[in-house]
Every structure is written in structure tokens, then in C-alpha cells.
mmCIF file of C-alpha atoms in Angstrom:
data_model
loop_
_atom_site.group_PDB
_atom_site.id
_atom_site.type_symbol
_atom_site.label_atom_id
_atom_site.label_comp_id
_atom_site.label_asym_id
_atom_site.label_seq_id
_atom_site.Cartn_x
_atom_site.Cartn_y
_atom_site.Cartn_z
ATOM 1 C CA UNK A 197 0.000 0.000 0.000
ATOM 2 C CA UNK A 198 2.973 2.343 0.540
ATOM 3 C CA UNK A 199 3.590 2.457 -3.216
ATOM 4 C CA UNK A 200 -0.044 3.446 -3.862
ATOM 5 C CA UNK A 201 0.233 6.317 -1.374
ATOM 6 C CA UNK A 202 3.133 7.750 -3.361
ATOM 7 C CA UNK A 203 1.089 8.287 -6.550
ATOM 8 C CA UNK A 204 -1.971 10.373 -7.335
ATOM 9 C CA UNK A 205 -4.523 7.834 -8.568
ATOM 10 C CA UNK A 206 -5.788 10.419 -11.071
ATOM 11 C CA UNK A 207 -2.461 9.937 -12.819
ATOM 12 C CA UNK A 208 -3.516 6.370 -13.599
ATOM 13 C CA UNK A 209 -6.536 7.688 -15.511
ATOM 14 C CA UNK A 210 -4.209 9.968 -17.460
ATOM 15 C CA UNK A 211 -1.828 7.061 -18.068
ATOM 16 C CA UNK A 212 -4.684 4.964 -19.446
ATOM 17 C CA UNK A 213 -5.799 7.753 -21.792
ATOM 18 C CA UNK A 214 -2.227 8.287 -23.034
ATOM 19 C CA UNK A 215 -1.627 4.585 -23.653
ATOM 20 C CA UNK A 216 -4.990 4.152 -25.365
ATOM 21 C CA UNK A 217 -4.730 7.231 -27.579
ATOM 22 C CA UNK A 218 -0.923 7.235 -28.120
ATOM 23 C CA UNK A 219 -1.273 10.997 -28.504
ATOM 24 C CA UNK A 220 -1.062 13.780 -25.913
ATOM 25 C CA UNK A 221 -3.650 16.071 -27.547
ATOM 26 C CA UNK A 222 -6.204 13.310 -28.055
ATOM 27 C CA UNK A 223 -5.660 12.112 -24.486
ATOM 28 C CA UNK A 224 -6.271 15.664 -23.261
ATOM 29 C CA UNK A 225 -9.535 15.848 -25.212
ATOM 30 C CA UNK A 226 -10.591 12.480 -23.830
ATOM 31 C CA UNK A 227 -9.886 13.628 -20.267
ATOM 32 C CA UNK A 228 -11.304 17.147 -20.761
ATOM 33 C CA UNK A 229 -7.971 18.584 -19.685
ATOM 34 C CA UNK A 230 -5.517 21.007 -21.256
ATOM 35 C CA UNK A 231 -2.624 19.691 -23.336
ATOM 36 C CA UNK A 232 0.007 21.241 -21.006
ATOM 37 C CA UNK A 233 -1.626 19.519 -18.018
ATOM 38 C CA UNK A 234 -1.457 16.138 -19.732
ATOM 39 C CA UNK A 235 2.128 16.753 -20.881
ATOM 40 C CA UNK A 236 3.048 17.560 -17.268
ATOM 41 C CA UNK A 237 1.306 14.374 -16.105
ATOM 42 C CA UNK A 238 3.222 12.351 -18.714
ATOM 43 C CA UNK A 239 6.491 13.720 -17.302
ATOM 44 C CA UNK A 240 5.411 12.624 -13.810
ATOM 45 C CA UNK A 241 4.448 9.181 -15.064
ATOM 46 C CA UNK A 242 7.782 8.762 -16.831
ATOM 47 C CA UNK A 243 9.527 9.548 -13.572
ATOM 48 C CA UNK A 244 7.291 7.191 -11.580
ATOM 49 C CA UNK A 245 7.731 4.230 -13.932
ATOM 50 C CA UNK A 246 11.316 5.057 -14.908
ATOM 51 C CA UNK A 247 10.370 4.620 -18.561
ATOM 52 C CA UNK A 248 9.522 6.955 -21.505
ATOM 53 C CA UNK A 249 6.168 5.121 -21.961
ATOM 54 C CA UNK A 250 5.539 6.910 -25.297
ATOM 55 C CA UNK A 251 8.248 7.425 -27.907
ATOM 56 C CA UNK A 252 8.197 9.258 -31.203
ATOM 57 C CA UNK A 253 7.798 6.990 -34.257
ATOM 58 C CA UNK A 254 7.430 8.683 -37.623
ATOM 59 C CA UNK A 255 4.545 11.131 -37.495
ATOM 60 C CA UNK A 256 3.018 9.523 -34.389
ATOM 61 C CA UNK A 257 3.823 7.994 -31.026
ATOM 62 C CA UNK A 258 4.360 4.358 -30.055
ATOM 63 C CA UNK A 259 4.187 2.513 -26.743
ATOM 64 C CA UNK A 260 7.417 1.290 -25.235
ATOM 65 C CA UNK A 261 7.562 -2.401 -24.238
ATOM 66 C CA UNK A 262 7.061 -1.323 -20.609
ATOM 67 C CA UNK A 263 3.925 0.627 -21.576
ATOM 68 C CA UNK A 264 2.564 -2.345 -23.532
ATOM 69 C CA UNK A 265 2.995 -4.498 -20.419
ATOM 70 C CA UNK A 266 1.267 -1.884 -18.256
ATOM 71 C CA UNK A 267 -1.884 -1.478 -20.348
ATOM 72 C CA UNK A 268 -3.716 -4.786 -19.666
ATOM 73 C CA UNK A 269 -3.312 -4.757 -15.838
ATOM 74 C CA UNK A 270 -4.048 -1.022 -15.768
ATOM 75 C CA UNK A 271 -7.340 -1.531 -17.608
ATOM 76 C CA UNK A 272 -8.230 -4.446 -15.363
ATOM 77 C CA UNK A 273 -7.514 -2.390 -12.232
ATOM 78 C CA UNK A 274 -9.554 0.596 -13.449
ATOM 79 C CA UNK A 275 -12.447 -1.665 -14.445
ATOM 80 C CA UNK A 276 -12.431 -3.298 -11.012
ATOM 81 C CA UNK A 277 -12.362 0.085 -9.266
ATOM 82 C CA UNK A 278 -15.232 1.269 -11.422
ATOM 83 C CA UNK A 279 -17.207 -1.892 -10.649
ATOM 84 C CA UNK A 280 -16.476 -1.427 -6.927
ATOM 85 C CA UNK A 281 -17.925 2.070 -7.003
ATOM 86 C CA UNK A 282 -20.959 1.187 -9.104
ATOM 87 C CA UNK A 283 -21.708 -2.436 -8.237
ATOM 88 C CA UNK A 284 -25.450 -2.977 -8.416
ATOM 89 C CA UNK A 285 -26.044 0.653 -9.327
ATOM 90 C CA UNK A 286 -25.690 0.636 -13.119
ATOM 91 C CA UNK A 287 -28.422 2.728 -14.680
ATOM 92 C CA UNK A 288 -28.280 2.714 -18.511
ATOM 93 C CA UNK A 289 -30.351 5.917 -18.735
ATOM 94 C CA UNK A 290 -27.816 7.794 -16.616
ATOM 95 C CA UNK A 291 -24.655 6.052 -17.805
ATOM 96 C CA UNK A 292 -21.980 7.901 -19.760
ATOM 97 C CA UNK A 293 -19.695 5.395 -21.466
ATOM 98 C CA UNK A 294 -18.008 4.565 -24.758
ATOM 99 C CA UNK A 295 -17.707 1.003 -26.039
ATOM 100 C CA UNK A 296 -15.203 0.059 -28.727
ATOM 101 C CA UNK A 297 -16.535 -2.844 -30.790
ATOM 102 C CA UNK A 298 -14.865 -4.696 -33.682
ATOM 103 C CA UNK A 299 -17.096 -6.338 -36.273
ATOM 104 C CA UNK A 300 -17.370 -7.001 -39.998
ATOM 105 C CA UNK A 301 -20.020 -5.257 -42.067
ATOM 106 C CA UNK A 302 -21.879 -8.611 -41.923
ATOM 107 C CA UNK A 303 -22.242 -8.191 -38.158
ATOM 108 C CA UNK A 304 -22.919 -4.482 -38.579
ATOM 109 C CA UNK A 305 -25.762 -5.270 -40.997
ATOM 110 C CA UNK A 306 -27.294 -7.762 -38.574
ATOM 111 C CA UNK A 307 -26.782 -6.075 -35.226
ATOM 112 C CA UNK A 308 -26.147 -2.342 -35.529
ATOM 113 C CA UNK A 309 -29.547 -1.027 -36.723
ATOM 114 C CA UNK A 310 -31.393 -2.579 -33.771
ATOM 115 C CA UNK A 311 -28.547 -1.946 -31.342
ATOM 116 C CA UNK A 312 -28.334 1.765 -32.138
ATOM 117 C CA UNK A 313 -32.104 2.227 -31.809
ATOM 118 C CA UNK A 314 -32.096 0.457 -28.439
ATOM 119 C CA UNK A 315 -29.154 2.522 -27.182
ATOM 120 C CA UNK A 316 -30.759 5.804 -28.192
ATOM 121 C CA UNK A 317 -33.938 4.758 -26.414
ATOM 122 C CA UNK A 318 -32.502 3.097 -23.301
ATOM 123 C CA UNK A 319 -28.998 4.538 -22.848
ATOM 124 C CA UNK A 320 -28.559 7.851 -24.729
ATOM 125 C CA UNK A 321 -25.283 8.578 -22.934
ATOM 126 C CA UNK A 322 -23.563 5.440 -24.219
ATOM 127 C CA UNK A 323 -21.497 5.870 -27.388
ATOM 128 C CA UNK A 324 -20.197 3.109 -29.653
ATOM 129 C CA UNK A 325 -17.072 3.189 -31.826
ATOM 130 C CA UNK A 326 -17.088 0.455 -34.476
ATOM 131 C CA UNK A 327 -13.962 -0.779 -36.237
ATOM 132 C CA UNK A 328 -13.333 -3.635 -38.667
ATOM 133 C CA UNK A 329 -10.688 -6.303 -38.155
ATOM 134 C CA UNK A 330 -9.903 -9.931 -38.875
ATOM 135 C CA UNK A 331 -10.753 -12.491 -36.184
ATOM 136 C CA UNK A 332 -7.060 -12.814 -35.330
ATOM 137 C CA UNK A 333 -6.685 -9.050 -34.981
ATOM 138 C CA UNK A 334 -9.813 -8.864 -32.806
ATOM 139 C CA UNK A 335 -8.373 -11.368 -30.331
ATOM 140 C CA UNK A 336 -5.135 -9.395 -30.138
ATOM 141 C CA UNK A 337 -7.009 -6.120 -29.665
ATOM 142 C CA UNK A 338 -9.126 -7.649 -26.885
ATOM 143 C CA UNK A 339 -6.017 -8.881 -25.095
ATOM 144 C CA UNK A 340 -4.319 -5.496 -25.480
ATOM 145 C CA UNK A 341 -7.388 -3.578 -24.319
ATOM 146 C CA UNK A 342 -7.789 -1.721 -27.612
ATOM 147 C CA UNK A 343 -11.413 -2.886 -27.979
ATOM 148 C CA UNK A 344 -14.110 -3.868 -25.489
ATOM 149 C CA UNK A 345 -15.980 -6.432 -27.578
ATOM 150 C CA UNK A 346 -15.460 -8.396 -30.772
ATOM 151 C CA UNK A 347 -18.180 -9.958 -32.921
ATOM 152 C CA UNK A 348 -17.213 -12.771 -35.248
ATOM 153 C CA UNK A 349 -16.364 -16.441 -35.728
ATOM 154 C CA UNK A 350 -13.858 -17.548 -33.102
ATOM 155 C CA UNK A 351 -13.135 -21.285 -33.398
ATOM 156 C CA UNK A 352 -9.982 -20.831 -31.296
ATOM 157 C CA UNK A 353 -9.440 -18.259 -28.573
ATOM 158 C CA UNK A 354 -6.449 -17.107 -26.592
ATOM 159 C CA UNK A 355 -6.032 -17.321 -22.831
ATOM 160 C CA UNK A 356 -8.198 -14.815 -20.991
ATOM 161 C CA UNK A 357 -10.723 -14.410 -23.810
ATOM 162 C CA UNK A 358 -14.347 -15.304 -23.084
ATOM 163 C CA UNK A 359 -16.775 -16.116 -25.915
ATOM 164 C CA UNK A 360 -20.551 -16.381 -26.041
ATOM 165 C CA UNK A 361 -22.556 -17.742 -28.967
ATOM 166 C CA UNK A 362 -25.033 -15.258 -30.406
ATOM 167 C CA UNK A 363 -26.537 -17.595 -33.009
ATOM 168 C CA UNK A 364 -25.799 -20.586 -35.225
ATOM 169 C CA UNK A 365 -25.258 -19.843 -38.903
ATOM 170 C CA UNK A 366 -24.952 -21.865 -42.128
ATOM 171 C CA UNK A 367 -23.688 -21.249 -45.658
ATOM 172 C CA UNK A 368 -25.720 -20.721 -48.811
ATOM 173 C CA UNK A 369 -24.734 -20.033 -52.405
ATOM 174 C CA UNK A 370 -26.311 -17.340 -54.540
ATOM 175 C CA UNK A 371 -26.045 -16.537 -58.251
ATOM 176 C CA UNK A 372 -27.844 -14.800 -61.112
ATOM 177 C CA UNK A 373 -31.049 -16.750 -61.719
ATOM 178 C CA UNK A 374 -30.500 -16.723 -65.487
ATOM 179 C CA UNK A 375 -27.122 -18.436 -65.104
ATOM 180 C CA UNK A 376 -28.609 -21.432 -63.282
ATOM 181 C CA UNK A 377 -30.636 -24.451 -64.434
ATOM 182 C CA UNK A 378 -34.403 -24.193 -64.040
ATOM 183 C CA UNK A 379 -34.309 -26.115 -60.769
ATOM 184 C CA UNK A 380 -31.895 -23.501 -59.396
ATOM 185 C CA UNK A 381 -29.124 -25.886 -58.317
ATOM 186 C CA UNK A 382 -25.709 -26.999 -59.561
ATOM 187 C CA UNK A 383 -23.881 -30.324 -59.069
ATOM 188 C CA UNK A 384 -20.452 -30.017 -57.499
ATOM 189 C CA UNK A 385 -18.433 -30.309 -60.727
ATOM 190 C CA UNK A 386 -20.396 -27.506 -62.398
ATOM 191 C CA UNK A 387 -20.328 -25.448 -59.189
ATOM 192 C CA UNK A 388 -16.532 -25.761 -59.121
ATOM 193 C CA UNK A 389 -16.259 -24.907 -62.824
ATOM 194 C CA UNK A 390 -17.844 -21.506 -62.226
ATOM 195 C CA UNK A 391 -15.885 -18.425 -61.046
ATOM 196 C CA UNK A 392 -16.485 -17.492 -57.415
ATOM 197 C CA UNK A 393 -16.612 -14.391 -55.229
ATOM 198 C CA UNK A 394 -14.856 -14.375 -51.849
ATOM 199 C CA UNK A 395 -15.654 -11.807 -49.174
ATOM 200 C CA UNK A 396 -12.503 -11.238 -47.102
ATOM 201 C CA UNK A 397 -10.364 -8.398 -45.826
ATOM 202 C CA UNK A 398 -7.317 -10.126 -47.352
ATOM 203 C CA UNK A 399 -7.024 -12.477 -50.307
ATOM 204 C CA UNK A 400 -4.936 -14.982 -48.320
ATOM 205 C CA UNK A 401 -7.405 -15.188 -45.426
ATOM 206 C CA UNK A 402 -8.332 -18.751 -44.470
ATOM 207 C CA UNK A 403 -12.026 -19.533 -44.763
ATOM 208 C CA UNK A 404 -14.285 -22.459 -43.943
ATOM 209 C CA UNK A 405 -15.477 -22.983 -47.528
ATOM 210 C CA UNK A 406 -12.079 -23.538 -49.124
ATOM 211 C CA UNK A 407 -10.927 -25.546 -46.105
ATOM 212 C CA UNK A 408 -13.881 -27.926 -46.596
ATOM 213 C CA UNK A 409 -13.086 -28.250 -50.303
ATOM 214 C CA UNK A 410 -9.399 -28.857 -49.619
ATOM 215 C CA UNK A 411 -10.337 -31.683 -47.252
ATOM 216 C CA UNK A 412 -11.955 -33.361 -50.276
ATOM 217 C CA UNK A 413 -8.985 -32.643 -52.527
ATOM 218 C CA UNK A 414 -10.972 -30.018 -54.478
ATOM 219 C CA UNK A 415 -10.566 -26.308 -55.039
ATOM 220 C CA UNK A 416 -12.492 -23.483 -56.654
ATOM 221 C CA UNK A 417 -11.376 -20.496 -58.713
ATOM 222 C CA UNK A 418 -11.758 -17.189 -56.860
ATOM 223 C CA UNK A 419 -12.365 -14.594 -59.573
ATOM 224 C CA UNK A 420 -13.141 -11.692 -57.228
ATOM 225 C CA UNK A 421 -12.063 -10.900 -53.675
ATOM 226 C CA UNK A 422 -13.625 -7.925 -51.927
ATOM 227 C CA UNK A 423 -14.165 -6.862 -48.292
ATOM 228 C CA UNK A 424 -17.792 -5.707 -48.584
ATOM 229 C CA UNK A 425 -20.692 -8.117 -47.953
ATOM 230 C CA UNK A 426 -23.401 -5.951 -49.488
ATOM 231 C CA UNK A 427 -21.450 -5.194 -52.670
ATOM 232 C CA UNK A 428 -20.663 -8.903 -53.064
ATOM 233 C CA UNK A 429 -24.280 -9.618 -54.056
ATOM 234 C CA UNK A 430 -24.611 -6.544 -56.253
ATOM 235 C CA UNK A 431 -21.831 -7.747 -58.574
ATOM 236 C CA UNK A 432 -23.600 -11.059 -59.293
ATOM 237 C CA UNK A 433 -26.394 -9.760 -61.523
ATOM 238 C CA UNK A 434 -25.696 -10.394 -65.206
ATOM 239 C CA UNK A 435 -22.626 -12.578 -64.542
ATOM 240 C CA UNK A 436 -21.777 -16.263 -64.072
ATOM 241 C CA UNK A 437 -20.250 -15.588 -60.626
ATOM 242 C CA UNK A 438 -21.249 -17.601 -57.554
ATOM 243 C CA UNK A 439 -21.098 -16.265 -54.023
ATOM 244 C CA UNK A 440 -21.170 -18.563 -50.991
ATOM 245 C CA UNK A 441 -21.712 -16.803 -47.688
ATOM 246 C CA UNK A 442 -23.401 -16.992 -44.315
ATOM 247 C CA UNK A 443 -27.156 -17.086 -44.869
ATOM 248 C CA UNK A 444 -28.032 -13.970 -42.893
ATOM 249 C CA UNK A 445 -25.720 -11.943 -45.105
ATOM 250 C CA UNK A 446 -28.449 -12.184 -47.733
ATOM 251 C CA UNK A 447 -31.275 -10.703 -45.653
ATOM 252 C CA UNK A 448 -31.154 -7.557 -47.785
ATOM 253 C CA UNK A 449 -31.408 -9.365 -51.150
ATOM 254 C CA UNK A 450 -34.755 -8.658 -52.815
ATOM 255 C CA UNK A 451 -36.601 -10.753 -55.384
ATOM 256 C CA UNK A 452 -36.303 -8.070 -58.048
ATOM 257 C CA UNK A 453 -32.490 -8.447 -58.143
ATOM 258 C CA UNK A 454 -32.890 -11.627 -60.189
ATOM 259 C CA UNK A 455 -30.772 -13.757 -57.841
ATOM 260 C CA UNK A 456 -31.405 -17.297 -56.604
ATOM 261 C CA UNK A 457 -30.180 -18.830 -53.348
ATOM 262 C CA UNK A 458 -29.353 -22.530 -53.135
ATOM 263 C CA UNK A 459 -27.481 -24.905 -50.858
ATOM 264 C CA UNK A 460 -23.827 -25.560 -51.786
ATOM 265 C CA UNK A 461 -23.451 -28.997 -53.440
ATOM 266 C CA UNK A 462 -21.157 -30.363 -50.723
ATOM 267 C CA UNK A 463 -21.247 -30.606 -46.955
ATOM 268 C CA UNK A 464 -20.394 -27.401 -45.140
ATOM 269 C CA UNK A 465 -20.737 -27.478 -41.356
ATOM 270 C CA UNK A 466 -22.710 -24.777 -39.626
ATOM 271 C CA UNK A 467 -20.810 -22.424 -37.362
ATOM 272 C CA UNK A 468 -21.337 -20.319 -34.263
ATOM 273 C CA UNK A 469 -21.296 -16.524 -34.528
ATOM 274 C CA UNK A 470 -20.031 -15.172 -31.222
ATOM 275 C CA UNK A 471 -19.168 -12.149 -29.184
ATOM 276 C CA UNK A 472 -15.806 -12.162 -27.413
ATOM 277 C CA UNK A 473 -14.354 -10.101 -24.596
ATOM 278 C CA UNK A 474 -11.460 -10.233 -22.170
ATOM 279 C CA UNK A 475 -12.150 -11.720 -18.756
ATOM 280 C CA UNK A 476 -11.010 -8.486 -17.132
ATOM 281 C CA UNK A 477 -14.375 -7.043 -18.259
ATOM 282 C CA UNK A 478 -16.448 -9.630 -16.378
ATOM 283 C CA UNK A 479 -16.801 -7.497 -13.256
ATOM 284 C CA UNK A 480 -17.888 -4.440 -15.243
ATOM 285 C CA UNK A 481 -21.668 -4.090 -14.829
ATOM 286 C CA UNK A 482 -21.943 -1.693 -17.792
ATOM 287 C CA UNK A 483 -20.070 -4.117 -20.020
ATOM 288 C CA UNK A 484 -22.317 -6.964 -18.855
ATOM 289 C CA UNK A 485 -25.418 -4.894 -19.670
ATOM 290 C CA UNK A 486 -24.028 -4.052 -23.118
ATOM 291 C CA UNK A 487 -23.297 -7.724 -23.860
ATOM 292 C CA UNK A 488 -26.847 -8.688 -22.934
ATOM 293 C CA UNK A 489 -28.136 -5.992 -25.278
ATOM 294 C CA UNK A 490 -25.985 -7.348 -28.119
ATOM 295 C CA UNK A 491 -27.407 -10.831 -27.518
ATOM 296 C CA UNK A 492 -30.942 -9.460 -27.685
ATOM 297 C CA UNK A 493 -30.213 -7.486 -30.871
ATOM 298 C CA UNK A 494 -28.692 -10.528 -32.599
ATOM 299 C CA UNK A 495 -31.782 -12.696 -32.610
ATOM 300 C CA UNK A 496 -32.335 -14.091 -36.122
ATOM 301 C CA UNK A 497 -35.383 -13.125 -38.110
ATOM 302 C CA UNK A 498 -37.399 -15.845 -39.900
ATOM 303 C CA UNK A 499 -35.242 -17.024 -42.798
ATOM 304 C CA UNK A 500 -36.352 -17.140 -46.414
ATOM 305 C CA UNK A 501 -36.574 -20.469 -48.213
ATOM 306 C CA UNK A 502 -33.756 -21.603 -50.477
ATOM 307 C CA UNK A 503 -33.523 -24.232 -53.156
#
């Protein structure tokens, strides 16, 4: 306890803002303090921890290895203090909070419209910052404290990461109706002979579809890779392209687009779509409330029939 008495605990809030923002001016804005005050606090923190904490790198600032090690336990300690002060007293209508959430535009399409409406109605002081990242990057960001929640497919998780299934999902194929037989299906050989669209942030990203094909000694030709779920269906009309995606991705597809959905002609296992967070957030009543809201806003709507 003697070490705690030697430091102003408000400095820990400033330290967290500096490590999160990696920028003195942005940290000052976040804390509603002046830039000189935050610069002075940074000098005190450097003296306390005997480390520069932030160093100049190009046009920005970077965390030192010591600062990177400090961030996770610092966030955990601040979360526990916050929970101690507000345990059992969380009121969403009075809460002022910002949640950083990573998700693809697939998850954004499914969850965000309902989530935002519910937040504006039930918790108008809670803000949400959405970013996009691969599943691997999300897990790293959760561990480092850069995000509060990740939405995605997490077949493997790192130590300290907690996952909760939001819903079960399955794959469907979709193509221009005029490019398909009258019955709206294709046998595997003809399905493989067609060019395919892959939705991914990177062209070398592993995916369940090609992994399932590889297990059978088969492969498909990817003629188009793009990172946008909605645009992936818009490029199909008038072409011979086939897109195979999670079924709820196609909720926005209307009958007048001339597209037909059908089951892929080989076995593709269903998968769990999940939310993930670091265990240090478990004691945070606001975070728990937000997770429950995400669960509620992720409930599937009745699905349309496919061939």
C-alpha cells in the first residue's frame, strides 16, 4: 500500500488515456484537460515508472515495451475500481460510457440497426465506436485492451478471452437466376467450374469454404475478392459468378435483383457466430449490460426459403 500512497490515482486515468490514444492532444480531449496539463502528467508518469512510456515513431507515437505491459493490468484495475464504485447501481439511462466494438459489415448489418435504436432509447449517454478487423486481430485487440468487444467467428481463442454464442449460422450459395438451371441448383463439378466471389479483408485469409473443399482434394477459382458483404451480391447480376456466404448476409437481397439462393453442393458445417471479450471485463456491470443488449439485438429473423 505504501507504493499506492506515493502516486496520485488520477495519474492512472491519465496514463490509461495516453496509452490508449498514443497521442497527448487526443488524451487531453478524452480527459477534458488542457494539453500542457497532460504533458506535465506524462512527465510525472515517466519519472514514476522510470520509462519513456511513449516514444516518437514517424509522425506519431508508439508505446514502449514497458507501456505495452502496463496497459492490460491497468485496464483491469480501473475496471475493477469502477465496478467497486458502481456495483449494483448501473443505470443505462444515466450512464456515460463509450464502447469500442470490432465487427465485420456482416455483423454491422445484422446487429447495428437494432442496437443503435435500443441505445438511443434506453442509454442515450452510451457511445459506440465500431472498427473492422480480422478475427485474429480482434483477439489481439481484446487482449491489449484496444477494444471492449469483438463480434465474429472464433473457433480458437487465446487465454483470458471469453466467448458467447449469439446464433448458429450456415452457408448458402447465390447466383444470377439466369445463369442457373431451371431447378436452381448446380452439381459439385459444375459449381466448381464456375468463377467465385470471396468476401474477405485479405485475399490470403483462411475460410471455412475452401478448407472444406481442400479436405476433399478439391478447389475453386476465386475470380473476385472484396471486403464488402453488401457489394458482393450486387456484382452477381448479369454474370456467371457464384457467391457462398453466411445465410443472414443475404437478408437484404430482394426478389427483383434476379438472384437465386441454393445450398452448396457439398457438406459445409454450420458455425457459431459469437461475441468475445477479455475476462477483465467480467466485473464491469456496464459491459455486462451491453453484452446482454448485443445478444438481444442478434436474434435471427425468420429465414427465407432456399432451393
